[in-house]
């Protein structure tokens, strides 16, 4: 059998539930406030940018390490058999660009 509740117990239960409801409504109000929504969106964007920048840094660092490994020996000395041809190619490309830009101006 269920116990009969007194009017005082019922009133106390109603007061407690009203307080809980008021707290819940305050939390909803805070969450739905435009400043809160904008702040949450900014934080999410900042987090995404940080993650993307971190991934980009790791990728660039890996590429630089790979290129460095191809053009240097383990002791750090340059590999002339690879550096000289690469330098010649770079100078040839720069020369073509310079001569092309001079032709356009003339």
PDB file of C-alpha atoms in Angstrom:
ATOM      1  CA  UNK A   1       0.000   0.000   0.000  1.00  0.00           C
ATOM      2  CA  UNK A   2       1.134   3.520  -0.686  1.00  0.00           C
ATOM      3  CA  UNK A   3       1.690   5.851   2.180  1.00  0.00           C
ATOM      4  CA  UNK A   4      -0.561   8.860   2.401  1.00  0.00           C
ATOM      5  CA  UNK A   5       1.301  12.128   2.206  1.00  0.00           C
ATOM      6  CA  UNK A   6       0.493  15.041   4.385  1.00  0.00           C
ATOM      7  CA  UNK A   7      -0.362  18.451   2.953  1.00  0.00           C
ATOM      8  CA  UNK A   8       2.966  19.785   4.297  1.00  0.00           C
ATOM      9  CA  UNK A   9       4.889  17.075   2.411  1.00  0.00           C
ATOM     10  CA  UNK A  10       2.985  17.872  -0.772  1.00  0.00           C
ATOM     11  CA  UNK A  11       3.717  21.596  -0.385  1.00  0.00           C
ATOM     12  CA  UNK A  12       7.400  20.915   0.268  1.00  0.00           C
ATOM     13  CA  UNK A  13       7.519  18.716  -2.844  1.00  0.00           C
ATOM     14  CA  UNK A  14       5.887  21.461  -4.915  1.00  0.00           C
ATOM     15  CA  UNK A  15       8.344  24.077  -3.606  1.00  0.00           C
ATOM     16  CA  UNK A  16      11.327  21.796  -4.362  1.00  0.00           C
ATOM     17  CA  UNK A  17      10.088  21.122  -7.893  1.00  0.00           C
ATOM     18  CA  UNK A  18       9.489  24.836  -8.523  1.00  0.00           C
ATOM     19  CA  UNK A  19      13.071  25.586  -7.452  1.00  0.00           C
ATOM     20  CA  UNK A  20      14.398  22.847  -9.720  1.00  0.00           C
ATOM     21  CA  UNK A  21      12.306  24.191 -12.598  1.00  0.00           C
ATOM     22  CA  UNK A  22      13.570  27.733 -11.972  1.00  0.00           C
ATOM     23  CA  UNK A  23      17.179  26.503 -12.052  1.00  0.00           C
ATOM     24  CA  UNK A  24      16.533  24.597 -15.277  1.00  0.00           C
ATOM     25  CA  UNK A  25      14.901  27.635 -16.894  1.00  0.00           C
ATOM     26  CA  UNK A  26      17.852  29.831 -15.850  1.00  0.00           C
ATOM     27  CA  UNK A  27      20.287  27.358 -17.419  1.00  0.00           C
ATOM     28  CA  UNK A  28      18.263  27.301 -20.641  1.00  0.00           C
ATOM     29  CA  UNK A  29      18.178  31.101 -20.651  1.00  0.00           C
ATOM     30  CA  UNK A  30      21.956  31.264 -20.297  1.00  0.00           C
ATOM     31  CA  UNK A  31      22.538  28.669 -23.012  1.00  0.00           C
ATOM     32  CA  UNK A  32      20.183  30.401 -25.426  1.00  0.00           C
ATOM     33  CA  UNK A  33      21.488  33.923 -24.799  1.00  0.00           C
ATOM     34  CA  UNK A  34      22.998  35.372 -28.008  1.00  0.00           C
ATOM     35  CA  UNK A  35      26.308  36.188 -26.305  1.00  0.00           C
ATOM     36  CA  UNK A  36      26.625  32.593 -25.119  1.00  0.00           C
ATOM     37  CA  UNK A  37      25.838  31.231 -28.575  1.00  0.00           C
ATOM     38  CA  UNK A  38      28.362  33.583 -30.212  1.00  0.00           C
ATOM     39  CA  UNK A  39      30.992  32.742 -27.596  1.00  0.00           C
ATOM     40  CA  UNK A  40      30.489  29.012 -28.129  1.00  0.00           C
ATOM     41  CA  UNK A  41      30.725  29.456 -31.908  1.00  0.00           C
ATOM     42  CA  UNK A  42      33.934  31.496 -31.572  1.00  0.00           C
ATOM     43  CA  UNK A  43      35.466  28.866 -29.307  1.00  0.00           C
ATOM     44  CA  UNK A  44      34.581  26.109 -31.754  1.00  0.00           C
ATOM     45  CA  UNK A  45      36.063  28.026 -34.696  1.00  0.00           C
ATOM     46  CA  UNK A  46      39.224  28.825 -32.726  1.00  0.00           C
ATOM     47  CA  UNK A  47      39.593  25.165 -31.799  1.00  0.00           C
ATOM     48  CA  UNK A  48      39.148  24.096 -35.423  1.00  0.00           C
ATOM     49  CA  UNK A  49      41.692  26.676 -36.619  1.00  0.00           C
ATOM     50  CA  UNK A  50      44.184  25.552 -33.972  1.00  0.00           C
ATOM     51  CA  UNK A  51      43.776  21.923 -35.003  1.00  0.00           C
ATOM     52  CA  UNK A  52      44.131  22.778 -38.698  1.00  0.00           C
ATOM     53  CA  UNK A  53      47.191  24.938 -38.069  1.00  0.00           C
ATOM     54  CA  UNK A  54      48.721  22.153 -36.007  1.00  0.00           C
ATOM     55  CA  UNK A  55      48.149  19.612 -38.762  1.00  0.00           C
ATOM     56  CA  UNK A  56      49.584  22.011 -41.354  1.00  0.00           C
ATOM     57  CA  UNK A  57      52.662  22.603 -39.199  1.00  0.00           C
ATOM     58  CA  UNK A  58      53.249  18.870 -38.832  1.00  0.00           C
ATOM     59  CA  UNK A  59      52.835  18.327 -42.583  1.00  0.00           C
ATOM     60  CA  UNK A  60      55.202  21.169 -43.491  1.00  0.00           C
ATOM     61  CA  UNK A  61      57.724  20.010 -40.917  1.00  0.00           C
ATOM     62  CA  UNK A  62      57.614  16.496 -42.402  1.00  0.00           C
ATOM     63  CA  UNK A  63      58.172  17.833 -45.932  1.00  0.00           C
ATOM     64  CA  UNK A  64      61.071  20.024 -44.826  1.00  0.00           C
ATOM     65  CA  UNK A  65      62.652  17.090 -43.002  1.00  0.00           C
ATOM     66  CA  UNK A  66      62.264  14.884 -46.079  1.00  0.00           C
ATOM     67  CA  UNK A  67      63.827  17.494 -48.363  1.00  0.00           C
ATOM     68  CA  UNK A  68      66.653  18.092 -45.916  1.00  0.00           C
ATOM     69  CA  UNK A  69      67.310  14.348 -45.710  1.00  0.00           C
ATOM     70  CA  UNK A  70      67.542  14.141 -49.503  1.00  0.00           C
ATOM     71  CA  UNK A  71      70.083  16.962 -49.768  1.00  0.00           C
ATOM     72  CA  UNK A  72      72.294  16.228 -46.752  1.00  0.00           C
ATOM     73  CA  UNK A  73      74.204  13.261 -45.390  1.00  0.00           C
ATOM     74  CA  UNK A  74      73.429  11.880 -41.935  1.00  0.00           C
ATOM     75  CA  UNK A  75      76.269  13.975 -40.494  1.00  0.00           C
ATOM     76  CA  UNK A  76      74.723  17.147 -41.960  1.00  0.00           C
ATOM     77  CA  UNK A  77      77.184  17.615 -44.826  1.00  0.00           C
ATOM     78  CA  UNK A  78      75.558  18.589 -48.132  1.00  0.00           C
ATOM     79  CA  UNK A  79      75.198  15.944 -50.855  1.00  0.00           C
ATOM     80  CA  UNK A  80      76.805  17.790 -53.741  1.00  0.00           C
ATOM     81  CA  UNK A  81      75.604  15.191 -56.277  1.00  0.00           C
ATOM     82  CA  UNK A  82      72.053  16.364 -55.459  1.00  0.00           C
ATOM     83  CA  UNK A  83      72.577  19.986 -54.453  1.00  0.00           C
ATOM     84  CA  UNK A  84      74.407  21.086 -57.631  1.00  0.00           C
ATOM     85  CA  UNK A  85      71.779  19.780 -60.115  1.00  0.00           C
ATOM     86  CA  UNK A  86      68.978  21.264 -58.013  1.00  0.00           C
ATOM     87  CA  UNK A  87      70.768  24.629 -57.884  1.00  0.00           C
ATOM     88  CA  UNK A  88      71.252  24.573 -61.665  1.00  0.00           C
ATOM     89  CA  UNK A  89      67.545  23.881 -62.184  1.00  0.00           C
ATOM     90  CA  UNK A  90      66.560  26.701 -59.806  1.00  0.00           C
ATOM     91  CA  UNK A  91      68.908  29.146 -61.543  1.00  0.00           C
ATOM     92  CA  UNK A  92      67.547  28.113 -64.948  1.00  0.00           C
ATOM     93  CA  UNK A  93      63.950  28.667 -63.845  1.00  0.00           C
ATOM     94  CA  UNK A  94      64.808  32.050 -62.309  1.00  0.00           C
ATOM     95  CA  UNK A  95      66.650  33.021 -65.498  1.00  0.00           C
ATOM     96  CA  UNK A  96      63.650  32.075 -67.635  1.00  0.00           C
ATOM     97  CA  UNK A  97      61.314  34.083 -65.433  1.00  0.00           C
ATOM     98  CA  UNK A  98      63.572  37.143 -65.511  1.00  0.00           C
ATOM     99  CA  UNK A  99      64.061  36.988 -69.273  1.00  0.00           C
ATOM    100  CA  UNK A 100      60.343  36.470 -69.799  1.00  0.00           C
ATOM    101  CA  UNK A 101      59.466  39.485 -67.668  1.00  0.00           C
ATOM    102  CA  UNK A 102      62.044  41.631 -69.515  1.00  0.00           C
ATOM    103  CA  UNK A 103      60.529  40.632 -72.881  1.00  0.00           C
ATOM    104  CA  UNK A 104      57.067  41.656 -71.717  1.00  0.00           C
ATOM    105  CA  UNK A 105      58.300  45.076 -70.595  1.00  0.00           C
ATOM    106  CA  UNK A 106      60.123  45.724 -73.876  1.00  0.00           C
TER     107      UNK A 106
END
